Tab-separated table of C-alpha atoms in Angstrom:
chain	number	residue	atom	x	y	z
J	1	UNK	CA	-110.183	119.998	-1.645
J	2	UNK	CA	-109.592	120.900	-5.186
J	3	UNK	CA	-112.566	120.065	-5.550
J	4	UNK	CA	-114.601	121.794	-2.960
J	5	UNK	CA	-112.681	125.142	-4.361
J	6	UNK	CA	-113.914	123.776	-7.681
J	7	UNK	CA	-117.289	123.794	-6.968
J	8	UNK	CA	-117.394	126.617	-4.475
J	9	UNK	CA	-116.217	130.407	-5.804
J	10	UNK	CA	-117.230	131.470	-2.807
J	11	UNK	CA	-114.974	129.813	-0.336
J	12	UNK	CA	-112.248	129.940	-2.303
J	13	UNK	CA	-112.322	134.416	-2.787
J	14	UNK	CA	-112.340	133.448	1.535
J	15	UNK	CA	-109.146	130.986	1.118
J	16	UNK	CA	-107.646	133.933	-1.065
J	17	UNK	CA	-108.797	137.037	1.591
J	18	UNK	CA	-107.626	135.537	4.070
J	19	UNK	CA	-104.170	134.889	3.082
J	20	UNK	CA	-103.884	138.115	1.839
J	21	UNK	CA	-104.617	138.737	5.887
J	22	UNK	CA	-102.475	137.225	7.089
J	23	UNK	CA	-100.244	138.353	4.858
J	24	UNK	CA	-100.612	141.850	6.276
J	25	UNK	CA	-100.311	141.193	9.544
J	26	UNK	CA	-97.605	138.964	8.651
J	27	UNK	CA	-95.129	142.149	6.569
J	28	UNK	CA	-96.466	144.760	8.865
J	29	UNK	CA	-94.838	142.582	11.327
J	30	UNK	CA	-92.004	140.911	9.841
J	31	UNK	CA	-91.523	144.509	8.046
J	32	UNK	CA	-92.377	147.996	9.361
J	33	UNK	CA	-92.305	152.197	7.819
J	34	UNK	CA	-91.150	151.599	4.882
J	35	UNK	CA	-90.427	148.207	3.476
J	36	UNK	CA	-93.714	147.163	5.391
J	37	UNK	CA	-95.672	149.653	2.398
J	38	UNK	CA	-93.509	147.516	-0.183
J	39	UNK	CA	-94.727	144.085	0.982
J	40	UNK	CA	-98.074	145.143	1.671
J	41	UNK	CA	-97.858	146.581	-2.077
J	42	UNK	CA	-96.593	142.862	-3.683
J	43	UNK	CA	-99.276	141.160	-1.009
J	44	UNK	CA	-101.919	143.108	-2.740
J	45	UNK	CA	-100.247	142.520	-6.560
J	46	UNK	CA	-100.608	139.138	-6.221
J	47	UNK	CA	-104.124	139.306	-4.857
J	48	UNK	CA	-104.994	140.658	-7.637
J	49	UNK	CA	-103.310	138.184	-10.062
J	50	UNK	CA	-104.933	135.232	-8.013
J	51	UNK	CA	-108.007	136.458	-8.118
J	52	UNK	CA	-107.877	136.613	-12.002
J	53	UNK	CA	-108.535	133.341	-12.624
J	54	UNK	CA	-111.025	132.367	-10.738
J	55	UNK	CA	-112.637	135.489	-12.132
J	56	UNK	CA	-112.126	135.014	-15.748
J	57	UNK	CA	-114.034	130.809	-15.007
J	58	UNK	CA	-116.754	132.523	-12.496
J	59	UNK	CA	-117.607	135.112	-15.294
J	60	UNK	CA	-117.543	132.640	-18.829
J	61	UNK	CA	-119.621	130.744	-16.238
J	62	UNK	CA	-121.947	132.912	-16.308
J	63	UNK	CA	-122.192	133.904	-20.270
J	64	UNK	CA	-122.767	130.059	-21.199
J	65	UNK	CA	-125.539	130.237	-18.302
J	66	UNK	CA	-126.741	133.351	-20.714
J	67	UNK	CA	-126.474	131.370	-23.613
J	68	UNK	CA	-128.904	128.690	-22.533
J	69	UNK	CA	-131.593	130.435	-21.873
J	70	UNK	CA	-134.059	132.366	-23.588
J	71	UNK	CA	-133.607	135.430	-25.083
J	72	UNK	CA	-136.634	137.103	-23.288
J	73	UNK	CA	-134.304	136.890	-20.530
J	74	UNK	CA	-130.518	137.293	-21.771
J	75	UNK	CA	-131.093	141.131	-22.026
J	76	UNK	CA	-132.277	140.817	-18.279
J	77	UNK	CA	-129.208	138.859	-17.108
J	78	UNK	CA	-126.365	140.231	-19.063
J	79	UNK	CA	-126.613	143.492	-17.042
J	80	UNK	CA	-126.870	140.885	-13.849
J	81	UNK	CA	-123.343	139.671	-15.680
J	82	UNK	CA	-121.466	143.255	-16.027
J	83	UNK	CA	-122.255	143.882	-12.427
J	84	UNK	CA	-121.065	140.563	-11.389
J	85	UNK	CA	-117.845	141.942	-13.358
J	86	UNK	CA	-117.065	145.259	-12.145
J	87	UNK	CA	-117.870	143.837	-8.413
J	88	UNK	CA	-115.075	141.423	-9.051
J	89	UNK	CA	-112.798	143.346	-10.981
J	90	UNK	CA	-113.445	146.706	-7.837
J	91	UNK	CA	-112.939	144.495	-4.938
J	92	UNK	CA	-109.065	144.235	-4.987
J	93	UNK	CA	-108.666	147.506	-6.658
J	94	UNK	CA	-110.805	149.605	-3.565
J	95	UNK	CA	-108.524	146.143	-1.414
J	96	UNK	CA	-105.497	148.564	-2.673
J	97	UNK	CA	-106.850	151.503	-1.825
J	98	UNK	CA	-108.655	151.597	1.611
J	99	UNK	CA	-104.593	149.526	3.114
J	100	UNK	CA	-102.075	151.147	0.678
J	101	UNK	CA	-103.341	154.489	1.528
J	102	UNK	CA	-102.706	156.026	-1.689
J	103	UNK	CA	-98.491	155.341	-1.111
J	104	UNK	CA	-97.817	152.712	-3.040
J	105	UNK	CA	-98.278	154.458	-6.288
J	106	UNK	CA	-96.607	151.401	-8.170
J	107	UNK	CA	-98.748	148.796	-6.634
J	108	UNK	CA	-102.210	151.123	-7.748
J	109	UNK	CA	-100.969	151.661	-11.507
J	110	UNK	CA	-100.576	147.709	-11.275
J	111	UNK	CA	-102.988	147.473	-10.199
J	112	UNK	CA	-104.985	149.568	-12.401
J	113	UNK	CA	-103.742	148.109	-15.082
J	114	UNK	CA	-104.689	144.532	-14.407
J	115	UNK	CA	-108.350	145.683	-14.336
J	116	UNK	CA	-108.839	147.505	-17.322
J	117	UNK	CA	-106.927	144.217	-19.007
J	118	UNK	CA	-109.360	141.886	-17.029
J	119	UNK	CA	-112.445	144.659	-18.311
J	120	UNK	CA	-111.207	144.247	-21.605
J	121	UNK	CA	-110.082	140.085	-22.436
J	122	UNK	CA	-113.700	139.332	-20.263
J	123	UNK	CA	-116.456	141.083	-21.817
J	124	UNK	CA	-119.153	139.018	-23.141
J	125	UNK	CA	-119.202	140.873	-27.324
J	126	UNK	CA	-122.964	142.230	-27.745
J	127	UNK	CA	-122.618	140.997	-31.029
J	128	UNK	CA	-123.527	137.524	-29.872
J	129	UNK	CA	-126.290	138.203	-28.196
J	130	UNK	CA	-128.313	141.051	-29.875
J	131	UNK	CA	-127.603	138.020	-32.773
J	132	UNK	CA	-129.327	135.857	-30.652
J	133	UNK	CA	-131.991	137.778	-29.978
J	134	UNK	CA	-132.494	138.140	-33.563
J	135	UNK	CA	-132.419	134.740	-34.889
J	136	UNK	CA	-134.852	133.793	-31.574
J	137	UNK	CA	-136.786	137.451	-33.433
J	138	UNK	CA	-136.762	136.268	-37.115
J	139	UNK	CA	-138.406	132.470	-36.783
J	140	UNK	CA	-140.521	133.762	-34.335
J	141	UNK	CA	-141.858	135.461	-37.319
J	142	UNK	CA	-141.145	133.315	-39.905
J	143	UNK	CA	-143.289	131.229	-38.118
J	144	UNK	CA	-146.264	133.933	-37.909
J	145	UNK	CA	-146.401	134.292	-41.341
J	146	UNK	CA	-145.911	130.516	-42.265
J	147	UNK	CA	-149.669	129.994	-39.988
């Protein structure tokens, strides 16, 4: 089971969503009203915390792939990685907004803080890519000058 989870990123996210949905139904059934909202807030926070390591792992793999590819493709693919990162961050945040109807303010603040932390700590350093590109351009100009 763990090998399947490690290999298939989307399957893991499906399991996370299913567990969140089961928790949502259970919370509504057991605690209607104010307590239900608090339980839902807790489930949302747990979903955010659970999805952060998977987001980090997936994003790290994407950056490693970019480093292996040629310099021409790197700049084009950086945009895709940034879009993936934003989607990974925004999906749990939108989940909180839709499910809680903006009533669980503590949960929303925590979700926003987690999203900002994910954006700060997982973003790729632009210097890495620009240095690689400059190094490739310098080596190409040296080769043409030698010829």
